[in-house]
PDB file of C-alpha atoms and ligand atoms in Angstrom:
ATOM      1  CA  UNK A   1     -74.155 -92.125 127.012  1.00  0.00           C
ATOM      2  CA  UNK A   2     -76.861 -91.867 129.594  1.00  0.00           C
ATOM      3  CA  UNK A   3     -79.983 -93.692 130.660  1.00  0.00           C
ATOM      4  CA  UNK A   4     -82.954 -91.352 130.392  1.00  0.00           C
ATOM      5  CA  UNK A   5     -86.205 -91.412 132.334  1.00  0.00           C
ATOM      6  CA  UNK A   6     -89.039 -92.938 130.282  1.00  0.00           C
ATOM      7  CA  UNK A   7     -92.320 -91.124 130.938  1.00  0.00           C
ATOM      8  CA  UNK A   8     -95.210 -93.314 132.050  1.00  0.00           C
ATOM      9  CA  UNK A   9     -98.820 -92.892 130.971  1.00  0.00           C
ATOM     10  CA  UNK A  10    -100.770 -90.743 131.928  1.00  0.00           C
ATOM     11  CA  UNK A  11     -97.893 -88.223 132.033  1.00  0.00           C
ATOM     12  CA  UNK A  12     -99.263 -85.217 130.074  1.00  0.00           C
ATOM     13  CA  UNK A  13     -95.951 -84.842 128.213  1.00  0.00           C
ATOM     14  CA  UNK A  14     -96.815 -88.057 126.324  1.00  0.00           C
ATOM     15  CA  UNK A  15     -99.575 -85.992 124.678  1.00  0.00           C
ATOM     16  CA  UNK A  16     -97.115 -83.489 123.189  1.00  0.00           C
ATOM     17  CA  UNK A  17     -96.635 -83.449 119.440  1.00  0.00           C
ATOM     18  CA  UNK A  18     -93.073 -83.699 118.163  1.00  0.00           C
ATOM     19  CA  UNK A  19     -91.528 -80.953 116.026  1.00  0.00           C
ATOM     20  CA  UNK A  20     -89.485 -81.887 112.963  1.00  0.00           C
ATOM     21  CA  UNK A  21     -85.769 -81.093 113.120  1.00  0.00           C
ATOM     22  CA  UNK A  22     -84.150 -78.696 110.628  1.00  0.00           C
ATOM     23  CA  UNK A  23     -80.743 -80.276 111.004  1.00  0.00           C
ATOM     24  CA  UNK A  24     -79.232 -83.240 112.820  1.00  0.00           C
ATOM     25  CA  UNK A  25     -76.956 -81.495 115.322  1.00  0.00           C
ATOM     26  CA  UNK A  26     -74.361 -83.215 117.565  1.00  0.00           C
ATOM     27  CA  UNK A  27     -76.800 -82.724 120.467  1.00  0.00           C
ATOM     28  CA  UNK A  28     -79.531 -84.600 118.587  1.00  0.00           C
ATOM     29  CA  UNK A  29     -77.084 -87.394 117.697  1.00  0.00           C
ATOM     30  CA  UNK A  30     -76.239 -87.691 121.383  1.00  0.00           C
ATOM     31  CA  UNK A  31     -79.939 -87.803 122.238  1.00  0.00           C
ATOM     32  CA  UNK A  32     -80.400 -90.689 119.770  1.00  0.00           C
ATOM     33  CA  UNK A  33     -77.472 -92.558 121.407  1.00  0.00           C
ATOM     34  CA  UNK A  34     -78.932 -92.011 124.879  1.00  0.00           C
ATOM     35  CA  UNK A  35     -82.350 -93.154 123.699  1.00  0.00           C
ATOM     36  CA  UNK A  36     -80.856 -96.370 122.314  1.00  0.00           C
ATOM     37  CA  UNK A  37     -79.044 -97.046 125.578  1.00  0.00           C
ATOM     38  CA  UNK A  38     -82.255 -96.350 127.508  1.00  0.00           C
ATOM     39  CA  UNK A  39     -84.272 -98.627 125.213  1.00  0.00           C
ATOM     40  CA  UNK A  40     -81.756-101.488 125.519  1.00  0.00           C
ATOM     41  CA  UNK A  41     -81.630-101.107 129.309  1.00  0.00           C
ATOM     42  CA  UNK A  42     -85.377-101.778 129.456  1.00  0.00           C
ATOM     43  CA  UNK A  43     -85.366-104.487 126.784  1.00  0.00           C
ATOM     44  CA  UNK A  44     -87.496-102.367 124.492  1.00  0.00           C
ATOM     45  CA  UNK A  45     -87.446-102.582 120.706  1.00  0.00           C
ATOM     46  CA  UNK A  46     -88.477 -98.992 120.014  1.00  0.00           C
ATOM     47  CA  UNK A  47     -88.458 -95.585 121.716  1.00  0.00           C
ATOM     48  CA  UNK A  48     -89.685 -92.143 120.654  1.00  0.00           C
ATOM     49  CA  UNK A  49     -88.142 -88.859 121.876  1.00  0.00           C
ATOM     50  CA  UNK A  50     -91.569 -87.819 123.231  1.00  0.00           C
ATOM     51  CA  UNK A  51     -91.267 -90.741 125.697  1.00  0.00           C
ATOM     52  CA  UNK A  52     -88.155 -89.179 127.238  1.00  0.00           C
ATOM     53  CA  UNK A  53     -89.747 -85.733 127.387  1.00  0.00           C
ATOM     54  CA  UNK A  54     -88.123 -84.238 124.282  1.00  0.00           C
ATOM     55  CA  UNK A  55     -90.558 -82.869 121.697  1.00  0.00           C
ATOM     56  CA  UNK A  56     -88.543 -83.633 118.562  1.00  0.00           C
ATOM     57  CA  UNK A  57     -89.463 -85.994 115.731  1.00  0.00           C
ATOM     58  CA  UNK A  58     -86.897 -88.683 116.513  1.00  0.00           C
ATOM     59  CA  UNK A  59     -87.295 -92.371 117.142  1.00  0.00           C
ATOM     60  CA  UNK A  60     -84.992 -95.336 117.586  1.00  0.00           C
ATOM     61  CA  UNK A  61     -85.760 -98.978 116.836  1.00  0.00           C
ATOM     62  CA  UNK A  62     -83.880-102.248 117.191  1.00  0.00           C
ATOM     63  CA  UNK A  63     -85.880-105.437 116.728  1.00  0.00           C
ATOM     64  CA  UNK A  64     -82.890-107.771 117.126  1.00  0.00           C
ATOM     65  CA  UNK A  65     -82.850-109.940 120.255  1.00  0.00           C
ATOM     66  CA  UNK A  66     -80.890-108.125 122.997  1.00  0.00           C
ATOM     67  CA  UNK A  67     -78.521-110.526 124.706  1.00  0.00           C
ATOM     68  CA  UNK A  68     -81.324-112.780 125.841  1.00  0.00           C
ATOM     69  CA  UNK A  69     -81.744-115.054 122.835  1.00  0.00           C
ATOM     70  CA  UNK A  70     -84.255-117.240 124.627  1.00  0.00           C
ATOM     71  CA  UNK A  71     -86.632-114.325 124.916  1.00  0.00           C
ATOM     72  CA  UNK A  72     -87.525-114.154 121.245  1.00  0.00           C
ATOM     73  CA  UNK A  73     -85.998-115.869 118.310  1.00  0.00           C
ATOM     74  CA  UNK A  74     -86.583-112.927 116.034  1.00  0.00           C
ATOM     75  CA  UNK A  75     -83.808-113.443 113.515  1.00  0.00           C
ATOM     76  CA  UNK A  76     -85.435-116.558 112.068  1.00  0.00           C
ATOM     77  CA  UNK A  77     -88.715-114.740 111.714  1.00  0.00           C
ATOM     78  CA  UNK A  78     -87.420-111.637 109.980  1.00  0.00           C
ATOM     79  CA  UNK A  79     -88.927-110.824 106.579  1.00  0.00           C
ATOM     80  CA  UNK A  80     -86.740-109.919 103.603  1.00  0.00           C
ATOM     81  CA  UNK A  81     -87.723-106.260 104.006  1.00  0.00           C
ATOM     82  CA  UNK A  82     -86.794-106.339 107.699  1.00  0.00           C
ATOM     83  CA  UNK A  83     -83.426-107.910 106.903  1.00  0.00           C
ATOM     84  CA  UNK A  84     -82.737-105.062 104.452  1.00  0.00           C
ATOM     85  CA  UNK A  85     -82.907-102.431 107.217  1.00  0.00           C
ATOM     86  CA  UNK A  86     -79.743-101.875 109.208  1.00  0.00           C
ATOM     87  CA  UNK A  87     -80.217-102.077 112.970  1.00  0.00           C
ATOM     88  CA  UNK A  88     -80.299-100.073 115.125  1.00  0.00           C
ATOM     89  CA  UNK A  89     -82.540 -97.741 113.158  1.00  0.00           C
ATOM     90  CA  UNK A  90     -82.422 -94.039 114.016  1.00  0.00           C
ATOM     91  CA  UNK A  91     -84.858 -91.837 112.111  1.00  0.00           C
ATOM     92  CA  UNK A  92     -85.650 -88.127 112.333  1.00  0.00           C
ATOM     93  CA  UNK A  93     -88.806 -86.579 110.829  1.00  0.00           C
ATOM     94  CA  UNK A  94     -90.450 -89.877 109.848  1.00  0.00           C
ATOM     95  CA  UNK A  95     -93.417 -89.573 107.470  1.00  0.00           C
ATOM     96  CA  UNK A  96     -95.536 -92.445 106.147  1.00  0.00           C
ATOM     97  CA  UNK A  97     -95.901 -92.024 102.376  1.00  0.00           C
ATOM     98  CA  UNK A  98     -97.766 -95.241 101.634  1.00  0.00           C
ATOM     99  CA  UNK A  99     -99.665 -97.887 103.577  1.00  0.00           C
ATOM    100  CA  UNK A 100    -101.203-101.184 102.515  1.00  0.00           C
ATOM    101  CA  UNK A 101    -103.103-104.016 104.162  1.00  0.00           C
ATOM    102  CA  UNK A 102    -103.928-104.688 107.793  1.00  0.00           C
ATOM    103  CA  UNK A 103    -102.249-106.710 110.518  1.00  0.00           C
ATOM    104  CA  UNK A 104    -102.614-107.169 114.274  1.00  0.00           C
ATOM    105  CA  UNK A 105    -100.072-107.615 117.045  1.00  0.00           C
ATOM    106  CA  UNK A 106    -100.161-107.895 120.833  1.00  0.00           C
ATOM    107  CA  UNK A 107     -98.482-104.555 121.622  1.00  0.00           C
ATOM    108  CA  UNK A 108     -96.815-103.310 124.755  1.00  0.00           C
ATOM    109  CA  UNK A 109     -95.076-100.018 125.518  1.00  0.00           C
ATOM    110  CA  UNK A 110     -92.253 -98.769 127.738  1.00  0.00           C
ATOM    111  CA  UNK A 111     -94.625 -95.980 128.804  1.00  0.00           C
ATOM    112  CA  UNK A 112     -97.259 -98.523 129.942  1.00  0.00           C
ATOM    113  CA  UNK A 113     -95.061-101.379 131.182  1.00  0.00           C
ATOM    114  CA  UNK A 114     -96.898-104.596 131.977  1.00  0.00           C
ATOM    115  CA  UNK A 115     -99.961-103.864 129.855  1.00  0.00           C
ATOM    116  CA  UNK A 116    -100.621-105.492 126.486  1.00  0.00           C
ATOM    117  CA  UNK A 117    -103.443-105.509 123.983  1.00  0.00           C
ATOM    118  CA  UNK A 118    -103.995-106.435 120.361  1.00  0.00           C
ATOM    119  CA  UNK A 119    -103.744-103.425 118.058  1.00  0.00           C
ATOM    120  CA  UNK A 120    -104.579-103.221 114.352  1.00  0.00           C
ATOM    121  CA  UNK A 121    -102.035-101.489 112.096  1.00  0.00           C
ATOM    122  CA  UNK A 122    -101.156-101.279 108.424  1.00  0.00           C
ATOM    123  CA  UNK A 123     -99.238-104.351 107.230  1.00  0.00           C
ATOM    124  CA  UNK A 124     -96.893-102.631 104.787  1.00  0.00           C
ATOM    125  CA  UNK A 125     -95.696 -99.027 104.960  1.00  0.00           C
ATOM    126  CA  UNK A 126     -93.259 -96.763 103.182  1.00  0.00           C
ATOM    127  CA  UNK A 127     -91.536 -94.127 105.288  1.00  0.00           C
ATOM    128  CA  UNK A 128     -89.277 -91.191 104.522  1.00  0.00           C
ATOM    129  CA  UNK A 129     -87.098 -89.280 106.967  1.00  0.00           C
ATOM    130  CA  UNK A 130     -83.502 -88.492 107.857  1.00  0.00           C
ATOM    131  CA  UNK A 131     -80.965 -91.004 109.141  1.00  0.00           C
ATOM    132  CA  UNK A 132     -78.714 -90.510 112.170  1.00  0.00           C
ATOM    133  CA  UNK A 133     -76.360 -88.314 110.129  1.00  0.00           C
ATOM    134  CA  UNK A 134     -79.128 -86.236 108.555  1.00  0.00           C
ATOM    135  CA  UNK A 135     -79.098 -87.994 105.181  1.00  0.00           C
ATOM    136  CA  UNK A 136     -82.401 -88.729 103.423  1.00  0.00           C
ATOM    137  CA  UNK A 137     -83.802 -92.138 104.274  1.00  0.00           C
ATOM    138  CA  UNK A 138     -86.476 -94.138 102.452  1.00  0.00           C
ATOM    139  CA  UNK A 139     -87.778 -97.352 103.995  1.00  0.00           C
ATOM    140  CA  UNK A 140     -90.125-100.121 102.919  1.00  0.00           C
ATOM    141  CA  UNK A 141     -91.320-101.965 105.987  1.00  0.00           C
ATOM    142  CA  UNK A 142     -93.424-104.972 106.865  1.00  0.00           C
ATOM    143  CA  UNK A 143     -93.539-107.472 109.726  1.00  0.00           C
ATOM    144  CA  UNK A 144     -92.730-106.408 113.260  1.00  0.00           C
ATOM    145  CA  UNK A 145     -90.605-103.517 112.017  1.00  0.00           C
ATOM    146  CA  UNK A 146     -93.623-101.930 110.291  1.00  0.00           C
ATOM    147  CA  UNK A 147     -95.745-102.346 113.434  1.00  0.00           C
ATOM    148  CA  UNK A 148     -93.011-100.915 115.639  1.00  0.00           C
ATOM    149  CA  UNK A 149     -92.525 -97.906 113.334  1.00  0.00           C
ATOM    150  CA  UNK A 150     -96.252 -97.124 113.405  1.00  0.00           C
ATOM    151  CA  UNK A 151     -96.357 -97.490 117.210  1.00  0.00           C
ATOM    152  CA  UNK A 152     -93.401 -95.105 117.641  1.00  0.00           C
ATOM    153  CA  UNK A 153     -94.773 -92.612 115.119  1.00  0.00           C
ATOM    154  CA  UNK A 154     -97.995 -92.503 117.164  1.00  0.00           C
ATOM    155  CA  UNK A 155     -95.882 -91.340 120.140  1.00  0.00           C
ATOM    156  CA  UNK A 156     -94.548 -88.460 118.019  1.00  0.00           C
ATOM    157  CA  UNK A 157     -98.191 -87.511 117.420  1.00  0.00           C
ATOM    158  CA  UNK A 158     -99.027 -87.584 121.146  1.00  0.00           C
ATOM    159  CA  UNK A 159    -100.730 -90.974 121.005  1.00  0.00           C
ATOM    160  CA  UNK A 160    -100.225 -94.208 122.942  1.00  0.00           C
ATOM    161  CA  UNK A 161    -101.358 -97.660 121.818  1.00  0.00           C
ATOM    162  CA  UNK A 162    -104.397 -97.770 124.086  1.00  0.00           C
ATOM    163  CA  UNK A 163    -105.817 -94.829 122.096  1.00  0.00           C
ATOM    164  CA  UNK A 164    -106.167 -97.303 119.216  1.00  0.00           C
ATOM    165  CA  UNK A 165    -108.363 -99.727 121.197  1.00  0.00           C
ATOM    166  CA  UNK A 166    -112.131 -99.862 121.576  1.00  0.00           C
ATOM    167  CA  UNK A 167    -113.370 -97.735 124.519  1.00  0.00           C
ATOM    168  CA  UNK A 168    -114.145-100.916 126.484  1.00  0.00           C
ATOM    169  CA  UNK A 169    -110.622-102.309 126.148  1.00  0.00           C
ATOM    170  CA  UNK A 170    -108.892 -99.002 126.643  1.00  0.00           C
ATOM    171  CA  UNK A 171    -110.984 -98.161 129.735  1.00  0.00           C
ATOM    172  CA  UNK A 172    -110.185-101.562 131.200  1.00  0.00           C
ATOM    173  CA  UNK A 173    -106.451-100.866 130.937  1.00  0.00           C
ATOM    174  CA  UNK A 174    -106.848 -97.300 132.264  1.00  0.00           C
ATOM    175  CA  UNK A 175    -108.788 -98.618 135.283  1.00  0.00           C
ATOM    176  CA  UNK A 176    -106.082-101.217 135.981  1.00  0.00           C
ATOM    177  CA  UNK A 177    -103.347 -98.595 135.780  1.00  0.00           C
ATOM    178  CA  UNK A 178    -105.296 -96.411 138.202  1.00  0.00           C
ATOM    179  CA  UNK A 179    -105.701 -99.305 140.628  1.00  0.00           C
ATOM    180  CA  UNK A 180    -102.356-101.102 140.367  1.00  0.00           C
ATOM    181  CA  UNK A 181    -100.034 -98.550 138.793  1.00  0.00           C
ATOM    182  CA  UNK A 182     -97.288-100.368 136.933  1.00  0.00           C
ATOM    183  CA  UNK A 183     -97.154-103.514 139.045  1.00  0.00           C
ATOM    184  CA  UNK A 184    -100.275-105.401 137.963  1.00  0.00           C
ATOM    185  CA  UNK A 185    -100.064-108.471 140.253  1.00  0.00           C
ATOM    186  CA  UNK A 186    -101.348-111.123 137.886  1.00  0.00           C
ATOM    187  CA  UNK A 187     -99.572-110.022 134.724  1.00  0.00           C
ATOM    188  CA  UNK A 188     -95.973-109.699 135.860  1.00  0.00           C
ATOM    189  CA  UNK A 189     -94.817-113.079 134.616  1.00  0.00           C
ATOM    190  CA  UNK A 190     -96.526-112.744 131.276  1.00  0.00           C
ATOM    191  CA  UNK A 191     -94.848-109.365 130.810  1.00  0.00           C
ATOM    192  CA  UNK A 192     -91.415-110.988 130.763  1.00  0.00           C
ATOM    193  CA  UNK A 193     -92.220-112.817 127.564  1.00  0.00           C
ATOM    194  CA  UNK A 194     -93.475-109.920 125.504  1.00  0.00           C
ATOM    195  CA  UNK A 195     -91.961-107.247 123.342  1.00  0.00           C
ATOM    196  CA  UNK A 196     -91.976-103.623 124.419  1.00  0.00           C
ATOM    197  CA  UNK A 197     -92.195-100.880 121.849  1.00  0.00           C
TER     198      UNK A 197
HETATM  199 NI1   NI B   1     -94.581 -97.164 123.090  1.00  0.00          NI
END
């Protein structure tokens, strides 16, 4: 296992579009393991291969609390659909086949650490793909897991969450990143409390 470098916005490689895999090779399985270790090391709940500079359609998700139970008491808030999905979730070639409803969440991202904004997403989605062993996977998702999946799938399409904001909000974040980089002085403490996807 290895901790990988997570690319930070505006790294141009975050704009790459992921290619679907033909087959889940041992190398791709290892990449998924390394991505999980990287995600856990930064207390993230989701990570896309594009974020570690690999242009394949692979993402990993784990919405369970990681060691620090005080951070978020997620287990109690899990929906029945979320409970039905085994964590950690590794998925290759994810495709959304159905979406319903709307929801909002204050999103953050390991590629824009310290910055958060409310993003609108579909509330319920159905997703197909391949699991960590290359077997077909069909998921029905709602709650945080649905939001996280949509956020990570955006990465595979070369998008980051600020692309989903109004120009005013997105420009405000871009200007802050330009000025402060990834140590915004007044938001550091708040950042500790939030979820990173
Ligand atoms: Ni992200």
